[in-house]
Short mmCIF file of C-alpha atoms in Angstrom, two decimals:
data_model
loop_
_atom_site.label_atom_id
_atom_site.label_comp_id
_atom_site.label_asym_id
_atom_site.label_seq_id
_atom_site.Cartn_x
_atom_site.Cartn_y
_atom_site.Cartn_z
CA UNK A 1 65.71 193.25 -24.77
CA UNK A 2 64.25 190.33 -22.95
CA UNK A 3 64.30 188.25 -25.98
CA UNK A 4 68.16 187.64 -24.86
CA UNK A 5 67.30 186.38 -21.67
CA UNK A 6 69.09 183.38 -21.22
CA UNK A 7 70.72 183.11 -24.92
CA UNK A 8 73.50 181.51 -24.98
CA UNK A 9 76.38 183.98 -26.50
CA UNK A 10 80.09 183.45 -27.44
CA UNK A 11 82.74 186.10 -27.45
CA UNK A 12 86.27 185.79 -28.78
CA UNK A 13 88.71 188.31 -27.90
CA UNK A 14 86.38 189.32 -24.70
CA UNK A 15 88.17 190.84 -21.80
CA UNK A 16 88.88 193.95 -23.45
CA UNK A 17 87.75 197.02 -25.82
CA UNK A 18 85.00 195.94 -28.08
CA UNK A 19 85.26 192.13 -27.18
CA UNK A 20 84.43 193.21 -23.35
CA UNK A 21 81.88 195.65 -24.75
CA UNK A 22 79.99 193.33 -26.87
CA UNK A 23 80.12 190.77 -23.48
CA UNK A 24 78.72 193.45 -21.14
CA UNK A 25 75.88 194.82 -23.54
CA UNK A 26 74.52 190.94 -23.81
CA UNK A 27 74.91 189.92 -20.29
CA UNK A 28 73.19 193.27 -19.36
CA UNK A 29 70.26 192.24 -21.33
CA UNK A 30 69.88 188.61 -19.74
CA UNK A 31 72.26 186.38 -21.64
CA UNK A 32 74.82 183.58 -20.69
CA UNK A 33 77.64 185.06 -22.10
CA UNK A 34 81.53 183.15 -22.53
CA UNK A 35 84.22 185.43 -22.78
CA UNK A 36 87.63 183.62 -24.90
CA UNK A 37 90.64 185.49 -24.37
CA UNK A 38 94.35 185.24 -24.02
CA UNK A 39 94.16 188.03 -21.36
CA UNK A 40 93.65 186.23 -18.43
CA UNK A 41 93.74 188.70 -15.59
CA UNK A 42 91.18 191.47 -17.80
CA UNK A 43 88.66 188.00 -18.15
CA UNK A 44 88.56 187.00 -15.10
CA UNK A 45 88.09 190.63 -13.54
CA UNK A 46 84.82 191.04 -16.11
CA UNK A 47 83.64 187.55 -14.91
CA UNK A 48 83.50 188.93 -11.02
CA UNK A 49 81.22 191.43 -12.03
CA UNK A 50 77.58 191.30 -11.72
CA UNK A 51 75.08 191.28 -14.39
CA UNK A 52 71.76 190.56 -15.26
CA UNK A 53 72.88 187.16 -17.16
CA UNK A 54 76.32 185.50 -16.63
CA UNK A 55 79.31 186.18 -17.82
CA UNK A 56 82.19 183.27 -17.53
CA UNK A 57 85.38 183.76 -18.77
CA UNK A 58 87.56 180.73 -20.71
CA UNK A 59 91.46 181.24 -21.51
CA UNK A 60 92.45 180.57 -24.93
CA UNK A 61 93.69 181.73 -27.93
CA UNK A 62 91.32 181.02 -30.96
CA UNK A 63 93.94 180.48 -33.52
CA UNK A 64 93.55 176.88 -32.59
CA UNK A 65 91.39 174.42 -34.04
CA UNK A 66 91.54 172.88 -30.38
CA UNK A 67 90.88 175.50 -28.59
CA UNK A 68 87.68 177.12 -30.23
CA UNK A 69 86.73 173.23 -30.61
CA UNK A 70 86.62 173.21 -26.50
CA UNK A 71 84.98 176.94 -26.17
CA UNK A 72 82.36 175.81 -28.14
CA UNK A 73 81.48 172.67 -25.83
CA UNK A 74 82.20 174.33 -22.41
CA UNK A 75 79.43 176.88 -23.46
CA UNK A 76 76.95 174.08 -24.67
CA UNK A 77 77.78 172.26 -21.43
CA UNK A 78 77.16 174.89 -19.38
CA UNK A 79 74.02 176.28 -20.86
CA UNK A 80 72.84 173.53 -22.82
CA UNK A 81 73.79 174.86 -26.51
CA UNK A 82 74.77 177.96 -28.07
CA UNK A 83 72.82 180.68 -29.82
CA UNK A 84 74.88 183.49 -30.84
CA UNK A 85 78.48 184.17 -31.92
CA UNK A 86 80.29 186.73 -31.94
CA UNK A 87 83.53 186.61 -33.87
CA UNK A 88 85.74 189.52 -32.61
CA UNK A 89 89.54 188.59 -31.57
CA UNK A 90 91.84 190.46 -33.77
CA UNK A 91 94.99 191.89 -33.29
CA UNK A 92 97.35 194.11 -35.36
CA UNK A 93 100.73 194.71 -33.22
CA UNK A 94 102.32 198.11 -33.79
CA UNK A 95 105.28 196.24 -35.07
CA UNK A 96 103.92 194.78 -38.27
CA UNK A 97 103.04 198.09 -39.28
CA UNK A 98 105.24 197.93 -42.35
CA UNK A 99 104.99 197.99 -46.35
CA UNK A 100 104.49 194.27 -47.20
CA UNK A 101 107.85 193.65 -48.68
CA UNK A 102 108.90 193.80 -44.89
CA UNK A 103 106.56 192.02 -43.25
CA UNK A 104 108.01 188.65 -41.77
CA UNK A 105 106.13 185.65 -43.31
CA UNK A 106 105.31 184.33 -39.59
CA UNK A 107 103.87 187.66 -39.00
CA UNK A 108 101.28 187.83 -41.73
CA UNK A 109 100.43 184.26 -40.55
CA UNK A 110 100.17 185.23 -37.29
CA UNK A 111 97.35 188.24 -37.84
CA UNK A 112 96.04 185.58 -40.53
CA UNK A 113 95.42 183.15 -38.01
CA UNK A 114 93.89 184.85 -35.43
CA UNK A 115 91.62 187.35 -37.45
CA UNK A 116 90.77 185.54 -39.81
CA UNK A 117 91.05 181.70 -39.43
CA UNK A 118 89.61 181.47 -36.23
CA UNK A 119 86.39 182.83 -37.46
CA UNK A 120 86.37 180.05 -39.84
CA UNK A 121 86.57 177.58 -37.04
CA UNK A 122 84.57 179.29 -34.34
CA UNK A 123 81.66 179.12 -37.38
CA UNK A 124 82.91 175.44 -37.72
CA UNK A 125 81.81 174.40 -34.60
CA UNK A 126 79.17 176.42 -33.48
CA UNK A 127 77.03 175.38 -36.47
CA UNK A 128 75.99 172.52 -35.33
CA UNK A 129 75.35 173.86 -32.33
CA UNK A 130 73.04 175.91 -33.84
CA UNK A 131 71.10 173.02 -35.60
CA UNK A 132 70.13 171.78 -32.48
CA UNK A 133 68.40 175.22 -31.15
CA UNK A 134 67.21 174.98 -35.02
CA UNK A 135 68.98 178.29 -36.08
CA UNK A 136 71.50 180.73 -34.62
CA UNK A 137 73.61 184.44 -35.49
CA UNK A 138 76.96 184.85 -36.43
CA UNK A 139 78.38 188.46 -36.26
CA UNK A 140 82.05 189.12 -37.42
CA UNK A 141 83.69 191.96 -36.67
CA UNK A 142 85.51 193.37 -39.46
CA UNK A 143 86.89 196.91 -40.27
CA UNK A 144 86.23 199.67 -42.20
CA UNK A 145 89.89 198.34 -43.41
CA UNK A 146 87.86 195.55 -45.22
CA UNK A 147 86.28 197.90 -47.56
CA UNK A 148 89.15 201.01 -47.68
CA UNK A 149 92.68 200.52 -46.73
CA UNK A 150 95.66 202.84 -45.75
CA UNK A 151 99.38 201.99 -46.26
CA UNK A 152 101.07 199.10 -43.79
CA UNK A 153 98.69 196.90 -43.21
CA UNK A 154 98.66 194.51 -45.31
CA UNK A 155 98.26 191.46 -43.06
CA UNK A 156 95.23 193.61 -41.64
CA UNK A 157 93.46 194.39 -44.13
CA UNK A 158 93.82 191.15 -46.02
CA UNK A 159 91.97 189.84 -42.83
CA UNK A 160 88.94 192.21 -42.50
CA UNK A 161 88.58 191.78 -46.66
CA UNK A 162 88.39 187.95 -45.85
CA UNK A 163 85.81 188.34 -43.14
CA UNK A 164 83.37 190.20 -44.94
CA UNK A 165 83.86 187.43 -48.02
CA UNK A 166 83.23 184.37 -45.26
CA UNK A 167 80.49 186.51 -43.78
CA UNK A 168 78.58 186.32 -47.16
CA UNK A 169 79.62 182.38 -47.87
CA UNK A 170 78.53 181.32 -44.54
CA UNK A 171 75.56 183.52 -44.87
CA UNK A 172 74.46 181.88 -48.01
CA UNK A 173 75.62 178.30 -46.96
CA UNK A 174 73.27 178.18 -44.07
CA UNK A 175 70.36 180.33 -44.76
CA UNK A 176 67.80 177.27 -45.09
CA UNK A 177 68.80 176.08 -41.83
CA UNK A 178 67.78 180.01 -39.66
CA UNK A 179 71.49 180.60 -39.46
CA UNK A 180 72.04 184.07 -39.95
CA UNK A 181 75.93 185.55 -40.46
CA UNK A 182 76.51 189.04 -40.76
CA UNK A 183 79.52 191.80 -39.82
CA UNK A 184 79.73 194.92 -38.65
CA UNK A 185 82.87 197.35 -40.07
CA UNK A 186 83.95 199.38 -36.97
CA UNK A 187 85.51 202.87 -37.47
CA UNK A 188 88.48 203.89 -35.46
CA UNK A 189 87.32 203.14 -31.93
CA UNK A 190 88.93 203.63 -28.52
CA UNK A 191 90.29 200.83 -27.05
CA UNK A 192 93.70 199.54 -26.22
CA UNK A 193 94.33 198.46 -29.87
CA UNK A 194 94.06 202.43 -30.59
CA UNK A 195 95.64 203.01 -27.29
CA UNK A 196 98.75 201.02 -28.94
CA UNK A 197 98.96 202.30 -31.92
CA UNK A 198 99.87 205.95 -30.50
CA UNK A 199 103.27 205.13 -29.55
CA UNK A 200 105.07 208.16 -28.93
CA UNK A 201 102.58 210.69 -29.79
CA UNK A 202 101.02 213.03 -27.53
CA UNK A 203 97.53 211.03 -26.67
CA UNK A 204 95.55 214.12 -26.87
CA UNK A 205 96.35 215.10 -30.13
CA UNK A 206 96.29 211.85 -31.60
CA UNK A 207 92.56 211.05 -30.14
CA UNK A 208 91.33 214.76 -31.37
CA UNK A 209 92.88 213.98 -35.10
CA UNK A 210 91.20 210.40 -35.19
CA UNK A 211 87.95 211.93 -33.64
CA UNK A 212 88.30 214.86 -36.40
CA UNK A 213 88.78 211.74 -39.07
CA UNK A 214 85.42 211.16 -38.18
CA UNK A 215 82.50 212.93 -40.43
CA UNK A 216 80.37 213.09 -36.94
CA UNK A 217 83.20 214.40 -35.32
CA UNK A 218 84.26 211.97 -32.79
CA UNK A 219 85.75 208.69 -32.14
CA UNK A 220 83.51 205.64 -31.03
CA UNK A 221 83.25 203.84 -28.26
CA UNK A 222 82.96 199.96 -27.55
CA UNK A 223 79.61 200.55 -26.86
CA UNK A 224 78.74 201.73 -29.80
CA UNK A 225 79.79 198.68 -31.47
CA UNK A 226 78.35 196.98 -28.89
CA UNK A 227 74.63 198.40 -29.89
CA UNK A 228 74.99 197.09 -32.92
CA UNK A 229 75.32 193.61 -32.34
CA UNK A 230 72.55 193.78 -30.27
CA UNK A 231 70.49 194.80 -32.82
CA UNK A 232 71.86 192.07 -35.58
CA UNK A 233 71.58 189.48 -32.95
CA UNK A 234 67.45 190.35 -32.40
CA UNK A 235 64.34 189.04 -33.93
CA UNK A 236 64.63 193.01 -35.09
CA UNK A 237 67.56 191.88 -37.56
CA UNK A 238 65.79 188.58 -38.66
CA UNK A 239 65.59 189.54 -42.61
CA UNK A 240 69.22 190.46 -42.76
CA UNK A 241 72.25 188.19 -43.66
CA UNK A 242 75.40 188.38 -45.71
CA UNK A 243 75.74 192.10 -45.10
CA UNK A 244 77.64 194.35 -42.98
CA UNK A 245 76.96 197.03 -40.97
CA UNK A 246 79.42 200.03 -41.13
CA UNK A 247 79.70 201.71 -37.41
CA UNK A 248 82.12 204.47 -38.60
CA UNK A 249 80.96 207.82 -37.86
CA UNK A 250 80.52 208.34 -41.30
CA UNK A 251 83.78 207.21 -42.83
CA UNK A 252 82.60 205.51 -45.30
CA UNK A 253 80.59 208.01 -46.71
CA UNK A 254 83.87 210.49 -47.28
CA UNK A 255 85.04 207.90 -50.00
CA UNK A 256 89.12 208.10 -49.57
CA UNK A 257 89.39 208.30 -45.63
CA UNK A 258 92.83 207.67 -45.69
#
């Protein structure tokens, strides 16, 4: 898509899984692309690489007003403004899978914080970024956990809910001034976040009962996600905001998935 050729894009949660997918599918198509992580060693090693655009990596972890306050200006000093944001960091540890009743406060504010709140602020300062190009895209990524939940993650899916509530807010805030802010709902996809949450199980029994979880019979891959903000990012997408795009395989349309 030339159309991204030097667009200016962020990416929180970067350096790996669908964060490093999303990065790799815009600087592939032409873009400036900044990569915010707290994996330093994972961002830097996807900086090295060579793409059509740029990708730069910045350490930091967007639970911080301060930090997603700086992201935002190194990209506009780099490249001269920003044009696209993409919301992604999330984490959900495989300790804090627990009933809510034993959840440790600092933990649900922790998963809170980074999931949720630092969408808030990433949108916070990238607006007016976004004034001066005269319009820009938001995409969040939020979770088919947002819409249907399963037992233990209460932190989690409290998040993803609140995401796709922003994503309409913001959405309707800004729609006079060509800022668009949608989400996309990911199924179960493989990353190291899935990669985590095996534990002790055999891998390849664990990835064939996910993939079978799956009405099209397989788990998805970061590039699949990674198409799809592509798409809500283009001129293509231009007539749709507040909404979210479910990339599930089709778990969705099974009604009780879990």
């Amino acid at each position: 898509m030339a159309e991204f050729d030097g667009k200016v894009v962020i990416v929180t949660g970067g350096a790996k899984g669908i964060g490093e997918g999303i990065c790799r599918a815009f600087a592939g198509e032409g873009a400036q692309v900044l990569c915010a992580d707290v994996d330093a060693a994972a961002g830097k090693a996807l900086a090295a690489e060579s793409f059509k655009g740029d990708v730069r990596f910045s350490e930091g972890d967007v639970s911080s007003g301060e930090v997603c306050r700086k992201l935002v200006e190194t990209a506009a000093g780099a490249w001269g403004g920003v044009d696209i944001l993409c919301n992604n960091a999330g984490i959900q540890p495989t300790h804090c899978y627990l009933p809510a009743d034993q959840l440790p406060e600092e933990k649900w504010d922790r998963i809170i914080d980074v999931n949720l709140k630092s969408y808030f602020l990433m949108a916070k300062y990238c607006i007016p970024e976004f004034r001066k190009r005269g319009g820009g895209v938001i995409i969040n990524t939020a979770s088919v956990q947002g819409l249907q939940s399963a037992k233990g993650v209460s932190a989690y899916a409290a998040s993803k809910g609140g995401i796709l509530s922003l994503t309409r807010n913001l959405a309707l805030e800004y729609a006079e001034e060509n800022i668009r802010v949608v989400a996309v709902n990911p199924g179960a996809i493989l990353t190291p976040l899935l990669d985590e949450a095996i534990g002790d199980a055999d891998r390849d029994e664990f990835l064939q009962s996910v993939a079978e979880a799956h009405p099209i019979g397989r788990y998805g891959l970061p590039a699949d996600i990674a198409n799809a903000f592509l798409f809500l990012a283009s001129e293509s997408a231009s007539f749709i905001t507040g909404e979210y795009l479910c990339v599930d395989g089709g778990m969705m349309a099974k009604g009780a998935w879990a």
